[in-house]
Tab-separated table of C-alpha atoms in Angstrom:
chain	number	residue	atom	x	y	z
A	1	MET	CA	22.278	-118.930	-20.361
A	2	GLU	CA	22.956	-117.476	-17.154
A	3	LEU	CA	26.479	-116.310	-18.500
A	4	SER	CA	25.021	-114.573	-21.139
A	5	VAL	CA	22.098	-112.703	-19.290
A	6	GLY	CA	24.816	-111.654	-16.759
A	7	ALA	CA	27.031	-110.326	-19.657
A	8	GLY	CA	24.053	-108.513	-20.999
A	9	LEU	CA	23.126	-106.993	-17.628
A	10	CYS	CA	26.560	-105.676	-17.251
A	11	GLY	CA	26.539	-103.992	-20.497
A	12	GLY	CA	23.169	-102.570	-19.720
A	13	LEU	CA	24.601	-101.294	-16.705
A	14	PHE	CA	27.844	-99.514	-18.251
A	15	LEU	CA	25.361	-98.280	-20.965
A	16	ILE	CA	23.265	-96.485	-18.340
A	17	SER	CA	26.155	-95.202	-16.549
A	18	LEU	CA	27.815	-93.322	-19.300
A	19	TYR	CA	26.744	-89.866	-18.048
A	20	THR	CA	28.275	-90.282	-14.666
A	21	THR	CA	31.265	-92.026	-15.851
A	22	GLY	CA	31.974	-89.999	-18.974
A	23	LEU	CA	32.156	-86.715	-17.042
A	24	MET	CA	33.676	-88.344	-13.742
A	25	GLN	CA	32.358	-85.655	-11.428
A	26	PHE	CA	32.811	-85.927	-7.770
A	27	THR	CA	29.209	-86.314	-6.548
A	28	SER	CA	28.330	-88.849	-9.239
A	29	THR	CA	31.745	-90.974	-8.678
A	30	ALA	CA	31.485	-90.727	-5.000
A	31	ALA	CA	27.695	-92.284	-5.476
A	32	LEU	CA	28.568	-94.944	-7.712
A	33	MET	CA	31.491	-96.012	-4.990
A	34	ALA	CA	28.905	-96.216	-2.174
A	35	THR	CA	26.334	-98.039	-4.527
A	36	ALA	CA	28.850	-100.700	-5.485
A	37	GLY	CA	29.587	-100.995	-1.563
A	38	TYR	CA	26.243	-102.320	-1.167
A	39	VAL	CA	26.307	-104.588	-4.152
A	40	CYS	CA	29.177	-106.323	-2.631
A	41	ILE	CA	27.759	-107.052	0.749
A	42	ILE	CA	24.228	-108.069	-0.805
A	43	LEU	CA	25.807	-110.352	-3.382
A	44	ARG	CA	28.519	-111.727	-1.140
A	45	GLN	CA	27.455	-111.697	2.611
A	46	ASP	CA	31.244	-113.044	4.066
A	47	LYS	CA	34.257	-111.349	5.141
A	48	LYS	CA	35.459	-110.705	1.641
A	49	GLY	CA	32.224	-108.958	0.947
A	50	PHE	CA	32.133	-107.063	3.999
A	51	TRP	CA	35.722	-105.369	3.704
A	52	ARG	CA	35.152	-104.490	0.350
A	53	PHE	CA	31.807	-102.637	1.257
A	54	VAL	CA	34.047	-101.013	4.046
A	55	CYS	CA	36.667	-99.698	1.757
A	56	LEU	CA	34.083	-98.639	-1.102
A	57	GLU	CA	32.040	-96.652	1.679
A	58	PHE	CA	35.165	-95.015	3.049
A	59	LEU	CA	36.634	-93.905	-0.231
A	60	SER	CA	32.995	-92.632	-1.254
A	61	PHE	CA	33.110	-90.666	1.882
A	62	LEU	CA	36.534	-89.270	1.522
A	63	LEU	CA	35.652	-88.459	-2.265
A	64	ARG	CA	32.488	-86.417	-1.593
A	65	SER	CA	30.551	-87.246	1.935
A	66	GLU	CA	27.133	-85.643	0.923
A	67	ALA	CA	26.977	-88.306	-2.063
A	68	MET	CA	27.924	-91.375	0.323
A	69	LEU	CA	25.616	-90.252	2.676
A	70	MET	CA	22.600	-89.697	0.082
A	71	ILE	CA	23.225	-93.625	-0.991
A	72	GLN	CA	22.986	-94.942	2.735
A	73	PRO	CA	19.183	-94.999	2.763
A	74	PHE	CA	18.872	-96.959	-0.373
A	75	GLY	CA	21.647	-99.421	0.731
A	76	ILE	CA	20.442	-99.664	4.269
A	77	PHE	CA	16.851	-100.203	3.592
A	78	ILE	CA	17.448	-102.734	0.916
A	79	LEU	CA	20.021	-104.877	3.051
A	80	ILE	CA	17.170	-104.827	5.784
A	81	GLY	CA	14.882	-105.894	3.412
A	82	PHE	CA	16.999	-108.846	2.085
A	83	LEU	CA	17.395	-110.140	5.680
A	84	ALA	CA	13.527	-109.254	6.742
A	85	ASP	CA	12.386	-112.657	6.404
A	86	SER	CA	12.156	-114.892	9.621
A	87	VAL	CA	15.009	-117.592	8.646
A	88	GLN	CA	17.218	-114.749	7.856
A	89	TRP	CA	16.474	-112.839	11.299
A	90	LYS	CA	17.227	-116.000	13.250
A	91	SER	CA	20.457	-116.661	11.735
A	92	PRO	CA	23.308	-115.045	14.284
A	93	GLU	CA	25.658	-114.751	10.954
A	94	LYS	CA	23.009	-112.410	9.182
A	95	ARG	CA	22.380	-110.342	12.282
A	96	LYS	CA	26.034	-109.877	13.016
A	97	LEU	CA	26.451	-108.744	9.259
A	98	LEU	CA	23.843	-106.269	9.984
A	99	TYR	CA	25.314	-104.967	12.891
A	100	GLY	CA	28.728	-104.851	11.312
A	101	VAL	CA	27.569	-102.887	8.715
A	102	GLY	CA	26.079	-100.186	11.029
A	103	ILE	CA	29.316	-100.273	13.039
A	104	ALA	CA	31.280	-99.895	9.806
A	105	ILE	CA	28.997	-96.893	8.731
A	106	ALA	CA	29.256	-95.395	12.395
A	107	GLY	CA	33.046	-95.714	12.178
A	108	ILE	CA	33.455	-94.070	8.774
A	109	LEU	CA	31.289	-91.185	9.698
A	110	VAL	CA	33.211	-90.587	13.075
A	111	ILE	CA	36.721	-90.734	11.475
A	112	GLY	CA	35.571	-88.531	8.439
A	113	PHE	CA	34.021	-85.987	10.322
A	114	ALA	CA	36.790	-86.097	12.736
A	115	GLY	CA	38.959	-85.473	10.049
A	116	THR	CA	36.640	-82.565	8.764
A	117	TRP	CA	36.698	-80.922	12.519
A	118	MET	CA	40.472	-81.113	12.673
A	119	GLY	CA	40.841	-79.529	9.167
A	120	TYR	CA	38.435	-76.352	9.995
A	121	HIS	CA	39.042	-75.985	13.836
A	122	ASP	CA	41.078	-72.858	13.344
A	123	ARG	CA	39.043	-69.740	13.384
A	124	GLU	CA	39.810	-68.513	9.886
A	125	TRP	CA	38.866	-71.980	8.340
A	126	ARG	CA	35.645	-72.240	10.305
A	127	GLU	CA	34.728	-68.932	8.937
A	128	TYR	CA	35.592	-70.034	5.452
A	129	ASP	CA	33.444	-73.367	6.180
A	130	LYS	CA	30.669	-71.171	7.327
A	131	TYR	CA	30.878	-68.687	4.146
A	132	ASN	CA	31.344	-71.779	1.562
A	133	LYS	CA	28.130	-73.568	2.866
A	134	ALA	CA	26.270	-70.313	2.236
A	135	ARG	CA	27.726	-69.791	-1.192
A	136	ILE	CA	26.840	-73.244	-2.264
A	137	ALA	CA	23.169	-72.556	-1.116
A	138	LEU	CA	23.288	-69.661	-3.087
A	139	PHE	CA	24.931	-70.380	-6.411
A	140	ASP	CA	23.936	-73.926	-6.859
A	141	TYR	CA	20.331	-73.936	-5.320
A	142	TYR	CA	18.653	-70.550	-4.774
A	143	GLY	CA	20.572	-68.482	-7.544
A	144	THR	CA	21.823	-64.895	-6.856
A	145	PRO	CA	19.244	-62.056	-6.600
A	146	GLU	CA	19.436	-58.926	-8.684
A	147	TYR	CA	21.528	-56.170	-7.034
A	148	GLU	CA	18.315	-53.725	-6.765
A	149	GLU	CA	16.338	-56.456	-4.844
A	150	VAL	CA	19.249	-56.798	-2.233
A	151	ARG	CA	20.708	-53.293	-2.271
A	152	ASP	CA	19.505	-52.735	1.558
A	153	ILE	CA	21.530	-55.954	2.535
A	154	LEU	CA	24.588	-55.302	0.409
A	155	ASP	CA	24.694	-51.570	1.647
A	156	LYS	CA	24.859	-52.687	5.243
A	157	TYR	CA	28.381	-54.609	4.175
A	158	GLN	CA	29.380	-51.853	2.066
A	159	VAL	CA	29.203	-54.006	-0.753
A	160	THR	CA	29.276	-51.921	-4.148
A	161	GLU	CA	27.280	-52.751	-7.227
A	162	THR	CA	30.392	-53.474	-9.215
A	163	GLU	CA	31.780	-55.889	-6.632
A	164	TYR	CA	28.257	-57.527	-6.115
A	165	GLU	CA	28.052	-58.371	-9.986
A	166	ALA	CA	31.459	-59.481	-10.289
A	167	TYR	CA	30.971	-61.721	-7.196
A	168	ARG	CA	27.744	-63.101	-9.322
A	169	SER	CA	29.970	-63.814	-12.041
A	170	TYR	CA	32.522	-65.874	-9.421
A	171	VAL	CA	35.030	-63.241	-9.628
A	172	ILE	CA	35.686	-63.826	-5.868
A	173	THR	CA	38.920	-62.494	-4.609
A	174	GLY	CA	38.146	-61.914	-0.862
A	175	GLY	CA	36.347	-58.496	-0.816
A	176	THR	CA	33.753	-57.466	1.570
A	177	ILE	CA	31.365	-60.235	0.894
A	178	ASN	CA	31.507	-62.395	3.879
A	179	SER	CA	29.490	-65.199	5.482
A	180	GLU	CA	26.962	-62.947	7.137
A	181	CYS	CA	26.414	-61.124	3.889
A	182	VAL	CA	26.079	-64.390	1.861
A	183	GLU	CA	23.644	-65.993	4.332
A	184	GLN	CA	21.138	-63.184	4.441
A	185	LEU	CA	21.440	-63.059	0.668
A	186	VAL	CA	20.121	-66.904	0.879
A	187	SER	CA	17.738	-66.012	3.387
A	188	PHE	CA	16.246	-63.567	0.930
A	189	MET	CA	15.886	-66.037	-1.990
A	190	LYS	CA	14.386	-68.553	0.594
A	191	ASN	CA	11.637	-66.099	1.123
A	192	LYS	CA	11.113	-64.849	-2.448
A	193	GLN	CA	11.055	-68.768	-3.557
A	194	GLY	CA	8.603	-69.438	-0.895
A	195	GLY	CA	8.088	-70.235	2.576
A	196	LYS	CA	7.026	-73.541	3.824
A	197	VAL	CA	6.808	-76.551	1.693
A	198	GLU	CA	3.770	-78.940	2.637
A	199	ALA	CA	4.376	-82.316	3.271
A	200	GLY	CA	1.571	-83.651	0.801
A	201	SER	CA	3.635	-81.738	-2.350
A	202	LEU	CA	6.641	-83.311	-1.303
A	203	LEU	CA	5.047	-86.603	-1.433
A	204	LYS	CA	3.291	-85.893	-4.324
A	205	GLY	CA	6.853	-84.962	-6.175
A	206	THR	CA	8.567	-88.169	-5.124
A	207	LEU	CA	6.010	-89.979	-7.475
A	208	THR	CA	5.882	-87.230	-10.458
A	209	ILE	CA	10.002	-86.789	-10.501
A	210	LEU	CA	9.939	-89.740	-12.837
A	211	SER	CA	7.436	-88.476	-15.175
A	212	GLN	CA	9.306	-85.232	-15.796
A	213	GLU	CA	10.847	-84.642	-19.078
A	214	ASP	CA	14.339	-86.142	-19.181
A	215	SER	CA	16.751	-85.660	-22.035
A	216	LEU	CA	18.756	-88.851	-21.049
A	217	SER	CA	16.046	-91.188	-20.680
A	218	CYS	CA	16.905	-92.301	-17.165
A	219	ARG	CA	13.362	-91.602	-15.615
A	220	GLY	CA	11.721	-94.116	-17.877
A	221	LEU	CA	14.302	-96.694	-17.490
A	222	VAL	CA	13.516	-96.460	-13.602
A	223	LYS	CA	9.766	-96.839	-13.848
A	224	MET	CA	10.433	-99.744	-16.305
A	225	MET	CA	12.654	-101.394	-13.892
A	226	TRP	CA	10.151	-101.359	-10.926
A	227	VAL	CA	7.850	-103.233	-13.216
A	228	CYS	CA	10.354	-105.830	-14.187
A	229	ALA	CA	11.410	-106.283	-10.695
A	230	LEU	CA	7.629	-107.049	-9.642
A	231	ILE	CA	7.493	-109.417	-12.727
A	232	GLY	CA	10.728	-111.277	-11.781
A	233	ILE	CA	9.221	-111.729	-8.155
A	234	VAL	CA	6.048	-113.004	-9.314
A	235	ILE	CA	7.688	-115.357	-11.991
A	236	SER	CA	10.435	-116.868	-9.556
A	237	ARG	CA	7.592	-117.341	-6.751
A	238	ARG	CA	10.099	-115.541	-4.177
A	239	PHE	CA	7.670	-113.411	-2.724
A	240	ARG	CA	10.040	-112.548	0.214
A	241	PHE	CA	12.099	-110.044	-2.266
A	242	LEU	CA	8.995	-107.577	-1.958
A	243	TYR	CA	10.603	-106.595	1.554
A	244	PRO	CA	13.925	-104.971	-0.320
A	245	MET	CA	11.569	-103.530	-2.742
A	246	LEU	CA	9.245	-101.861	0.172
A	247	GLY	CA	12.615	-100.729	1.487
A	248	LEU	CA	13.820	-99.242	-1.789
A	249	GLY	CA	10.590	-97.474	-2.119
A	250	ILE	CA	10.687	-96.211	1.364
A	251	ALA	CA	14.216	-95.141	0.881
A	252	ARG	CA	13.585	-93.308	-2.195
A	253	THR	CA	10.633	-91.284	-0.746
A	254	GLY	CA	12.706	-90.198	1.959
A	255	VAL	CA	15.734	-89.070	-0.246
A	256	TRP	CA	13.784	-87.119	-2.757
A	257	CYS	CA	11.620	-85.799	-0.178
A	258	TYR	CA	15.019	-84.148	1.235
A	259	LEU	CA	15.886	-83.194	-1.957
A	260	LEU	CA	12.899	-81.713	-3.119
A	261	PHE	CA	12.556	-79.814	0.187
A	262	LYS	CA	16.317	-78.587	-0.358
A	263	GLY	CA	15.598	-77.599	-3.851
A	264	ARG	CA	18.617	-79.640	-4.991
A	265	ILE	CA	17.621	-81.260	-7.975
A	266	LEU	CA	20.815	-81.172	-10.011
A	267	ASN	CA	21.881	-83.750	-12.933
A	268	ARG	CA	24.891	-84.551	-10.806
A	269	VAL	CA	22.701	-85.496	-7.939
A	270	SER	CA	19.570	-86.865	-9.680
A	271	TYR	CA	21.258	-89.253	-12.318
A	272	PRO	CA	23.423	-91.046	-9.757
A	273	LEU	CA	20.317	-91.698	-7.685
A	274	PHE	CA	18.494	-93.074	-10.550
A	275	PHE	CA	21.413	-95.243	-11.243
A	276	CYS	CA	21.558	-96.451	-7.555
A	277	GLU	CA	17.775	-97.370	-7.774
A	278	ILE	CA	18.031	-99.178	-10.976
A	279	VAL	CA	21.108	-101.351	-9.620
A	280	CYS	CA	19.038	-102.028	-6.357
A	281	LEU	CA	16.218	-103.316	-8.558
A	282	LEU	CA	18.529	-105.332	-10.853
A	283	LEU	CA	19.782	-106.931	-7.620
A	284	ILE	CA	16.003	-107.909	-6.422
A	285	ILE	CA	15.459	-109.441	-9.941
A	286	LEU	CA	18.755	-111.389	-9.766
A	287	CYS	CA	18.487	-112.536	-6.422
A	288	SER	CA	14.964	-113.647	-6.547
A	289	TYR	CA	15.809	-115.711	-9.874
A	290	ARG	CA	18.994	-117.172	-8.031
A	291	GLU	CA	16.668	-118.844	-5.507
A	292	SER	CA	14.154	-119.852	-7.876
A	293	GLN	CA	13.787	-123.590	-9.127
A	294	ARG	CA	15.040	-122.377	-12.615
A	295	THR	CA	12.147	-123.841	-14.517
A	296	LEU	CA	11.771	-123.198	-18.367
A	297	TRP	CA	9.250	-120.549	-17.534
A	298	GLN	CA	11.459	-118.772	-14.940
A	299	LYS	CA	14.519	-118.895	-17.667
A	300	THR	CA	12.549	-117.455	-19.982
A	301	GLY	CA	11.034	-114.652	-17.824
A	302	ILE	CA	14.821	-113.951	-16.632
A	303	LEU	CA	15.954	-114.008	-20.497
A	304	VAL	CA	12.852	-111.440	-21.427
A	305	ILE	CA	13.652	-109.119	-18.705
A	306	SER	CA	17.450	-108.976	-19.698
A	307	VAL	CA	16.749	-108.369	-23.403
A	308	ILE	CA	14.179	-105.360	-22.240
A	309	PHE	CA	16.792	-104.165	-19.938
A	310	VAL	CA	19.607	-104.153	-22.795
A	311	PHE	CA	17.412	-102.591	-25.305
A	312	THR	CA	16.294	-99.882	-23.162
A	313	GLY	CA	19.876	-99.459	-21.851
A	314	TYR	CA	21.382	-99.351	-25.519
A	315	LYS	CA	18.783	-96.395	-26.354
A	316	THR	CA	19.501	-94.651	-22.916
A	317	GLY	CA	23.185	-94.952	-23.389
A	318	GLN	CA	23.059	-93.511	-26.968
A	319	ARG	CA	21.601	-90.247	-25.560
A	320	GLN	CA	24.063	-90.246	-22.629
A	321	TYR	CA	26.821	-91.100	-25.054
A	322	ARG	CA	26.237	-88.224	-27.252
A	323	TYR	CA	25.681	-85.854	-24.665
A	324	VAL	CA	29.000	-86.862	-23.068
A	325	CYS	CA	31.037	-86.623	-26.283
A	326	SER	CA	29.492	-83.190	-27.053
A	327	ILE	CA	31.023	-81.898	-23.748
A	328	ASN	CA	34.282	-84.127	-23.715
A	329	GLU	CA	34.959	-83.327	-27.405
A	330	GLY	CA	34.773	-79.254	-26.841
A	331	GLN	CA	36.812	-79.623	-23.696
A	332	THR	CA	39.670	-81.104	-25.543
A	333	ILE	CA	40.003	-78.284	-27.631
A	334	TYR	CA	39.380	-75.835	-24.996
A	335	ILE	CA	42.248	-77.719	-22.673
A	336	GLU	CA	44.516	-77.170	-25.478
A	337	GLY	CA	43.796	-73.362	-25.604
A	338	LEU	CA	44.232	-73.091	-22.026
A	339	ARG	CA	47.598	-74.677	-22.191
A	340	GLU	CA	48.484	-71.999	-24.650
A	341	VAL	CA	47.154	-69.319	-22.278
A	342	ARG	CA	49.462	-70.687	-19.431
A	343	ASN	CA	52.255	-70.710	-21.840
A	344	TYR	CA	51.541	-67.098	-22.605
A	345	CYS	CA	52.040	-66.385	-19.003
A	346	MET	CA	55.140	-68.480	-18.267
A	347	ASP	CA	56.667	-66.491	-21.296
A	348	ASN	CA	56.288	-63.384	-19.406
A	349	PRO	CA	57.637	-64.294	-15.839
A	350	GLU	CA	58.151	-60.476	-14.731
A	351	LYS	CA	54.425	-59.763	-15.155
A	352	HIS	CA	51.376	-61.006	-12.485
A	353	PHE	CA	48.497	-62.426	-14.563
A	354	LEU	CA	45.078	-63.177	-13.486
A	355	LEU	CA	42.881	-65.130	-15.378
A	356	ASP	CA	39.311	-64.060	-15.577
A	357	ASN	CA	37.159	-66.872	-14.313
A	358	THR	CA	34.300	-65.787	-16.376
A	359	SER	CA	36.147	-66.431	-19.509
A	360	PHE	CA	37.651	-69.570	-18.530
A	361	SER	CA	34.478	-71.249	-16.849
A	362	PHE	CA	34.073	-73.675	-19.730
A	363	TYR	CA	37.528	-75.245	-19.067
A	364	LYS	CA	35.969	-78.126	-16.932
A	365	GLY	CA	39.383	-80.346	-16.617
A	366	SER	CA	39.431	-83.906	-16.419
A	367	VAL	CA	40.570	-86.569	-13.902
A	368	LEU	CA	42.854	-87.542	-16.345
A	369	GLU	CA	44.395	-84.181	-17.122
A	370	THR	CA	47.046	-82.961	-14.993
A	371	GLU	CA	49.216	-80.488	-16.673
A	372	ILE	CA	46.572	-77.618	-16.344
A	373	TYR	CA	47.012	-77.882	-12.648
A	374	LYS	CA	50.752	-77.505	-12.515
A	375	PRO	CA	51.869	-74.178	-11.199
A	376	THR	CA	52.075	-71.407	-13.678
A	377	ASN	CA	52.800	-67.635	-13.614
A	378	ALA	CA	48.947	-66.901	-13.088
A	379	ILE	CA	45.986	-67.141	-10.697
A	380	TYR	CA	42.329	-67.075	-11.157
A	381	THR	CA	40.366	-64.380	-10.366
A	382	GLY	CA	38.004	-66.487	-7.842
A	383	GLY	CA	36.079	-69.532	-8.255
A	384	TRP	CA	34.106	-71.699	-5.763
A	385	ASN	CA	37.198	-71.753	-3.599
A	386	GLY	CA	38.515	-68.347	-4.280
A	387	ASN	CA	37.795	-67.208	-0.748
A	388	SER	CA	39.455	-69.936	0.956
A	389	PRO	CA	42.183	-68.938	3.665
A	390	VAL	CA	44.973	-70.463	1.265
A	391	ASN	CA	43.756	-68.586	-1.977
A	392	ARG	CA	43.733	-65.425	-0.012
A	393	GLU	CA	47.188	-65.648	1.408
A	394	TYR	CA	48.548	-66.811	-2.175
A	395	SER	CA	46.644	-63.863	-3.883
A	396	ARG	CA	47.983	-61.475	-1.380
A	397	ASN	CA	51.672	-62.882	-1.812
A	398	TYR	CA	51.322	-63.125	-5.760
A	399	CYS	CA	49.678	-59.712	-6.416
A	400	GLY	CA	50.862	-57.778	-3.422
A	401	ALA	CA	48.680	-56.171	-0.798
A	402	ASP	CA	47.615	-53.155	-2.817
A	403	TRP	CA	47.321	-55.383	-6.185
A	404	LYS	CA	49.640	-52.963	-7.836
A	405	ASP	CA	50.825	-53.607	-11.472
A	406	ILE	CA	48.338	-56.709	-12.320
A	407	TYR	CA	47.536	-58.070	-15.784
A	408	VAL	CA	43.911	-59.638	-16.389
A	409	ILE	CA	43.423	-61.692	-19.075
A	410	VAL	CA	39.692	-61.632	-20.484
A	411	TYR	CA	38.036	-63.321	-23.300
A	412	ASP	CA	37.936	-61.212	-26.348
A	413	ASP	CA	34.171	-61.266	-27.890
A	414	GLY	CA	35.064	-59.278	-30.746
A	415	ASN	CA	33.431	-56.101	-29.464
A	416	PRO	CA	35.083	-52.692	-29.534
A	417	ILE	CA	37.597	-52.141	-27.082
A	418	ASP	CA	35.965	-49.426	-25.404
A	419	VAL	CA	32.723	-51.536	-24.941
A	420	GLN	CA	34.906	-54.459	-23.521
A	421	ALA	CA	36.373	-52.069	-21.154
A	422	THR	CA	32.932	-51.518	-19.501
A	423	TYR	CA	32.699	-55.385	-18.776
A	424	ILE	CA	32.422	-56.489	-15.231
A	425	THR	CA	35.843	-57.975	-14.564
A	426	VAL	CA	37.352	-55.096	-15.974
A	427	ARG	CA	35.204	-52.540	-14.013
A	428	TYR	CA	35.624	-54.648	-10.890
A	429	PHE	CA	39.573	-54.458	-10.891
A	430	SER	CA	39.425	-50.731	-12.019
A	431	GLU	CA	37.439	-50.226	-8.794
A	432	LYS	CA	39.620	-52.690	-6.366
A	433	THR	CA	42.861	-51.179	-7.728
A	434	GLY	CA	41.834	-47.404	-8.100
A	435	ARG	CA	43.216	-47.361	-11.672
A	436	ASP	CA	42.195	-47.498	-15.146
A	437	ALA	CA	42.413	-50.601	-17.226
A	438	VAL	CA	45.084	-50.233	-20.109
A	439	LEU	CA	44.970	-52.403	-23.288
A	440	GLU	CA	48.268	-54.342	-22.787
A	441	ASP	CA	48.061	-56.974	-25.529
A	442	ARG	CA	45.874	-59.442	-27.450
A	443	PHE	CA	46.679	-62.806	-28.301
A	444	SER	CA	44.929	-65.810	-30.251
A	445	VAL	CA	44.993	-69.534	-29.264
A	446	SER	CA	44.100	-72.721	-31.330
A	447	HIS	CA	40.746	-73.231	-30.782
A	448	GLY	CA	40.144	-69.913	-32.612
A	449	GLY	CA	39.234	-67.797	-29.652
A	450	SER	CA	41.517	-64.539	-28.655
A	451	TYR	CA	42.244	-62.705	-25.362
A	452	ILE	CA	42.574	-59.260	-24.306
A	453	VAL	CA	45.355	-58.620	-21.611
A	454	TRP	CA	44.282	-55.407	-19.361
A	455	HIS	CA	46.988	-53.771	-17.168
A	456	PHE	CA	46.086	-52.274	-13.790
């Protein structure tokens, strides 16, 4: 029976993780790896379990340090909870294990942040790091204000309306919008969206976060697993596992308070956290059953909990599968179109092409897709790393210091050419180069879309 229960729980975990594994984003993947590390150390408290934990946490940090750090309160508090009874604390091996985990995490942070410091020790890279953190806050969390709202700030840095509107569309080519300007835009949006956040409202938010509408059904599953974990402890009569439940409750409250305070409730952040919480609760259920006498009543209880989890996991997985498929199927078509655009650029080696970032923003790429990242006769008009020292230098070398004789490829939305000539990307490059846009070419790709080539 135990084998069937284990297989069912593994299947349920796979189903509820379809969003995070199907889209393979950096944040969610790093969070899953960090969660897996604590699963290893909790289930196998020996050298093998410890080194698996260290490897997974280190890889998670390298992939996305913020996601790895986000999982640490969950892992540390639940591990302390598992070792919190008097017998465990008196065991030198268990205390040594806990100290080892603390030293390992500290070592990973020292090594990781030392690498970050080495990478950003140059003045130009330090400035970019400062700029990028402000840009992340503005675009990912607060949103960009309207031009008229921040005109005074932009005038101070000699940023025109055209440049700012292009910047809002991620056309970032190293213009006059620097880190100080972006930081002031962030401050404006902070003040606009409200000043201080009361502690009471944050605590209330950590409770109501699970009652909010959720198209992928993860929040309801988390609530159900809390109930199942409590029932599992009562059935197994191993009440010491209330300690890790308490630790998990403290960790989730702290992490969600921080995220609510920072306004960072994005799907790629919240869904990995829900998954981590569900995994921790499953660990509590399984470990409490493992230490029970395994009577018929207790075996029936774990079986019922497993069936409930598999059934709800199946319903959640269905929704996540449909959502992921709708995105990935479209990406397959779009990626083929992007290959054709790249081939068009390669077939005209004498020209310098820029791909409009707004027009190609739906090309998300894939961890399995490598062709679109190979060198080609084109660069993008910006993006999240468009203002990095490497990209700025590459753009200067590719386009020349005066951006003379460049070709910008923009999506053709079917409107008359004179209308499309007024679009922000076209207007921005007219302003940047000091030349009017001239229609050079139009071509179509296999997904049915067509593109306009503007010559400046």
